[in-house]
Amino acid sequence: MKKTGKCVVISGPSGSGKTTLSNYLISISKLNLNFSISATTRECRKGESDGKNYYFLSLNDFKTKAKNNEFLETEEVYPNVFYGTLKSEIERIWGIGNNILFDVDVYGGLNIKKIYSESTISIFIDSPNKMTLNERLKSRGSESESSLKVRLKKAEIESQKSTQFDYIIMNKNLEEAKKRLYDIVFEFLNNE
Ligand code: 5GP
């Protein structure tokens, strides 16, 4: 795939606030960042829509696309729930001359960094403690008790990978986290 823009990878445990922080970056027009809309086999949540938050696919469609080599990377993020970055998404964003923002799990994030190393910055958003994470996930109201447990377990595993990222931002105070994130990304996008 011909490369033209830069990549900003944001990873971190579910409930760490990475989606809020990603949306913040997207809202700053001078960064020219477009969100890479992933494909997933998970259910569409209330307030989400197909083609905006995700491309919601059946397991069959997801597997067919994987077989046809249409993904840059895929992960079974939770048991039997698949997520993946479509190559067509990257072509779409670079095609209009913009940079790409990925909100992906740690394995996806590290894979993208490996593929586009020179032009990628990887940032891990961490949550101060498990209690906060638990509260943030609960307040979202979209998780069942078992899904909550799976996400907390996954968060533990993800935190162990944080040191492999270029930067770690502790999201203790949202405004401070936003500022630090903006400074890092602005500098990266404006350096050759
Ligand atoms: P959620 O179900 O809460 O939207 O996302 C669950 C996890 O999947 C999050 O950590 C999110 O960043 C990750 N994710 C979303 N899209 C992708 C993707 O395309 N690839 C990978 N590897 N992870 C993804």
Coordinates of C-alpha atoms and ligand atoms in Angstrom, one line a residue:
M1 CA 0.0 0.0 0.0
K2 CA 1.4 3.4 -1.0
K3 CA 2.0 5.5 2.2
T4 CA 1.3 9.2 2.2
G5 CA 0.2 10.3 5.7
K6 CA 1.1 9.6 9.3
C7 CA -0.4 7.3 11.9
V8 CA -1.4 8.0 15.5
V9 CA -2.1 4.8 17.4
I10 CA -4.1 5.1 20.7
S11 CA -4.4 2.0 22.8
G12 CA -5.2 1.2 26.4
P13 CA -7.7 -0.7 28.5
S14 CA -11.4 -0.5 27.8
G15 CA -12.7 2.3 30.1
S16 CA -9.4 4.2 30.2
G17 CA -10.9 7.1 28.4
K18 CA -9.0 6.5 25.2
T19 CA -12.1 7.0 23.0
T20 CA -12.8 10.4 24.7
L21 CA -9.2 11.3 24.1
S22 CA -9.3 10.1 20.5
N23 CA -12.5 12.1 19.8
Y24 CA -10.7 15.1 21.3
L25 CA -7.8 14.8 18.8
I26 CA -10.2 14.3 15.9
S27 CA -12.0 17.5 16.8
I28 CA -8.9 19.6 16.3
S29 CA -9.1 20.3 12.6
K30 CA -5.5 21.5 12.1
L31 CA -4.2 18.0 13.0
N32 CA -5.9 16.6 9.9
L33 CA -6.7 13.4 11.6
N34 CA -9.4 11.0 10.5
F35 CA -10.6 8.1 12.6
S36 CA -9.9 4.7 11.1
I37 CA -13.3 3.0 11.3
S38 CA -12.7 -0.6 12.3
A39 CA -14.7 -3.7 11.4
T40 CA -16.1 -5.7 14.3
T41 CA -18.4 -8.7 14.9
R42 CA -19.6 -7.3 18.2
E43 CA -23.2 -6.0 18.6
C44 CA -23.9 -2.3 17.8
R45 CA -24.4 -0.4 21.1
K46 CA -27.1 2.1 21.7
G47 CA -25.9 5.5 20.2
E48 CA -23.6 3.8 17.8
S49 CA -24.2 3.5 14.1
D50 CA -22.8 1.4 11.3
G51 CA -20.1 3.1 9.2
K52 CA -19.6 5.8 11.9
N53 CA -18.3 4.0 15.0
Y54 CA -17.6 0.6 13.3
Y55 CA -18.5 -1.4 10.3
F56 CA -20.6 -4.0 12.0
L57 CA -20.1 -7.4 10.3
S58 CA -21.4 -10.9 10.8
L59 CA -18.8 -13.4 11.8
N60 CA -19.1 -14.9 8.3
D61 CA -18.5 -11.6 6.5
F62 CA -15.6 -10.8 8.8
K63 CA -14.0 -14.2 8.0
T64 CA -14.5 -13.8 4.3
K65 CA -12.8 -10.4 4.3
A66 CA -9.9 -11.9 6.4
K67 CA -9.6 -14.7 3.9
N68 CA -9.5 -12.2 1.0
N69 CA -6.7 -10.4 2.7
E70 CA -8.7 -7.2 3.2
F71 CA -7.4 -6.5 6.7
L72 CA -4.2 -4.8 7.7
E73 CA -4.5 -6.4 11.1
T74 CA -7.2 -8.4 13.0
E75 CA -7.5 -9.4 16.6
E76 CA -9.9 -11.6 18.6
V77 CA -10.1 -8.9 21.2
Y78 CA -12.6 -10.9 23.4
P79 CA -13.4 -14.6 23.1
N80 CA -15.2 -14.9 19.7
V81 CA -15.4 -11.2 19.2
F82 CA -13.3 -10.0 16.3
Y83 CA -12.0 -6.5 15.4
G84 CA -9.9 -5.4 12.5
T85 CA -8.5 -2.5 10.5
L86 CA -9.5 -2.6 6.8
K87 CA -6.9 -1.7 4.2
S88 CA -9.6 0.2 2.3
E89 CA -10.0 2.5 5.4
I90 CA -6.3 3.4 5.2
E91 CA -6.5 4.0 1.5
R92 CA -9.6 6.2 2.0
I93 CA -7.9 8.4 4.5
W94 CA -4.5 8.7 2.9
G95 CA -6.3 9.2 -0.4
I96 CA -7.7 12.5 0.8
G97 CA -4.4 13.5 2.2
N98 CA -5.1 13.2 5.9
N99 CA -3.4 11.4 8.9
I100 CA -5.0 8.4 10.5
L101 CA -6.0 7.9 14.1
F102 CA -6.4 4.3 15.3
D103 CA -8.2 3.4 18.4
V104 CA -7.2 -0.3 18.7
D105 CA -6.3 -2.8 21.3
V106 CA -2.6 -3.2 22.4
Y107 CA -1.8 -6.0 20.0
G108 CA -3.4 -4.2 17.0
G109 CA -1.5 -1.0 18.1
L110 CA 1.9 -2.7 18.3
N111 CA 1.2 -4.4 14.9
I112 CA 0.5 -1.1 13.2
K113 CA 3.6 0.4 14.8
K114 CA 5.6 -2.5 13.4
I115 CA 4.1 -2.1 9.9
Y116 CA 4.4 1.7 9.6
S117 CA 7.2 2.2 12.1
E118 CA 8.7 5.4 10.8
S119 CA 5.5 7.2 10.3
T120 CA 3.6 6.0 13.4
I121 CA 3.5 7.2 17.0
S122 CA 2.0 4.8 19.5
I123 CA 0.4 6.1 22.7
F124 CA -0.9 4.0 25.6
I125 CA -3.6 5.5 27.7
D126 CA -3.5 4.2 31.2
S127 CA -6.0 4.3 34.1
P128 CA -4.7 5.1 37.6
N129 CA -6.2 2.0 39.1
K130 CA -8.6 -0.9 38.7
M131 CA -11.2 0.8 40.8
T132 CA -11.4 3.8 38.5
L133 CA -11.6 1.5 35.5
N134 CA -14.4 -0.5 37.0
E135 CA -16.3 2.6 37.8
R136 CA -15.8 4.0 34.3
L137 CA -16.9 0.8 32.6
K138 CA -20.0 0.6 34.9
S139 CA -21.0 4.2 34.3
R140 CA -21.0 3.4 30.6
G141 CA -23.9 1.1 31.3
S142 CA -23.3 -1.0 28.2
E143 CA -21.6 -4.0 29.8
S144 CA -23.1 -7.0 31.4
E145 CA -21.5 -8.4 34.6
S146 CA -19.6 -11.1 32.6
S147 CA -18.5 -8.7 29.9
L148 CA -17.3 -6.3 32.7
K149 CA -15.1 -9.1 34.1
V150 CA -13.7 -10.0 30.7
R151 CA -12.8 -6.3 30.1
L152 CA -11.1 -5.9 33.4
K153 CA -9.1 -9.1 32.9
K154 CA -8.1 -7.9 29.4
A155 CA -7.1 -4.5 31.0
E156 CA -4.7 -6.2 33.3
I157 CA -3.0 -8.0 30.4
E158 CA -2.9 -4.8 28.3
S159 CA -1.2 -2.8 31.0
Q160 CA 1.7 -5.2 30.9
K161 CA 2.3 -4.2 27.3
S162 CA 2.3 -0.5 28.0
T163 CA 6.1 -0.2 28.1
Q164 CA 6.3 -1.2 24.4
F165 CA 4.5 2.0 23.4
D166 CA 6.3 5.3 22.5
Y167 CA 4.4 7.2 25.2
I168 CA 2.2 6.3 28.2
I169 CA -0.3 8.9 29.3
M170 CA -1.9 8.4 32.7
N171 CA -5.5 9.6 32.5
K172 CA -6.0 10.8 36.0
N173 CA -7.2 14.2 35.1
L174 CA -8.9 14.4 31.7
E175 CA -7.9 18.0 30.9
E176 CA -4.2 17.3 31.8
A177 CA -4.3 14.1 29.7
K178 CA -5.8 16.0 26.7
K179 CA -3.1 18.6 26.9
R180 CA -0.2 16.1 27.1
L181 CA -1.7 14.1 24.3
Y182 CA -2.2 17.2 22.1
D183 CA 1.5 18.3 22.7
I184 CA 2.9 14.9 21.8
V185 CA 0.7 14.5 18.7
F186 CA 1.2 18.0 17.4
E187 CA 5.0 17.7 17.6
F188 CA 5.0 14.3 15.9
L189 CA 2.8 15.4 13.0
N190 CA 4.7 18.6 12.5
N191 CA 8.2 17.0 12.4
E192 CA 9.6 15.4 9.3
Ligands
5GP1 P1 -15.1 -1.7 22.1 O1 -15.9 -3.0 22.0 O2 -15.1 -1.2 23.5 O3 -15.6 -0.7 21.1 O4 -13.6 -2.0 21.7 C1 -13.0 -3.1 22.4 C2 -11.5 -3.0 22.1 O5 -11.3 -3.3 20.7 C3 -10.9 -1.7 22.3 O6 -9.6 -1.9 23.0 C4 -10.7 -1.1 20.9 O7 -9.6 -0.2 20.9 C5 -10.3 -2.4 20.2 N1 -10.4 -2.3 18.7 C6 -11.3 -1.6 18.0 N2 -11.1 -1.7 16.7 C7 -10.0 -2.5 16.6 C8 -9.2 -2.9 15.5 O8 -9.5 -2.6 14.3 N3 -8.2 -3.7 15.7 C9 -7.8 -4.1 17.0 N4 -6.8 -4.9 17.1 N5 -8.5 -3.7 18.1 C10 -9.6 -2.9 17.9

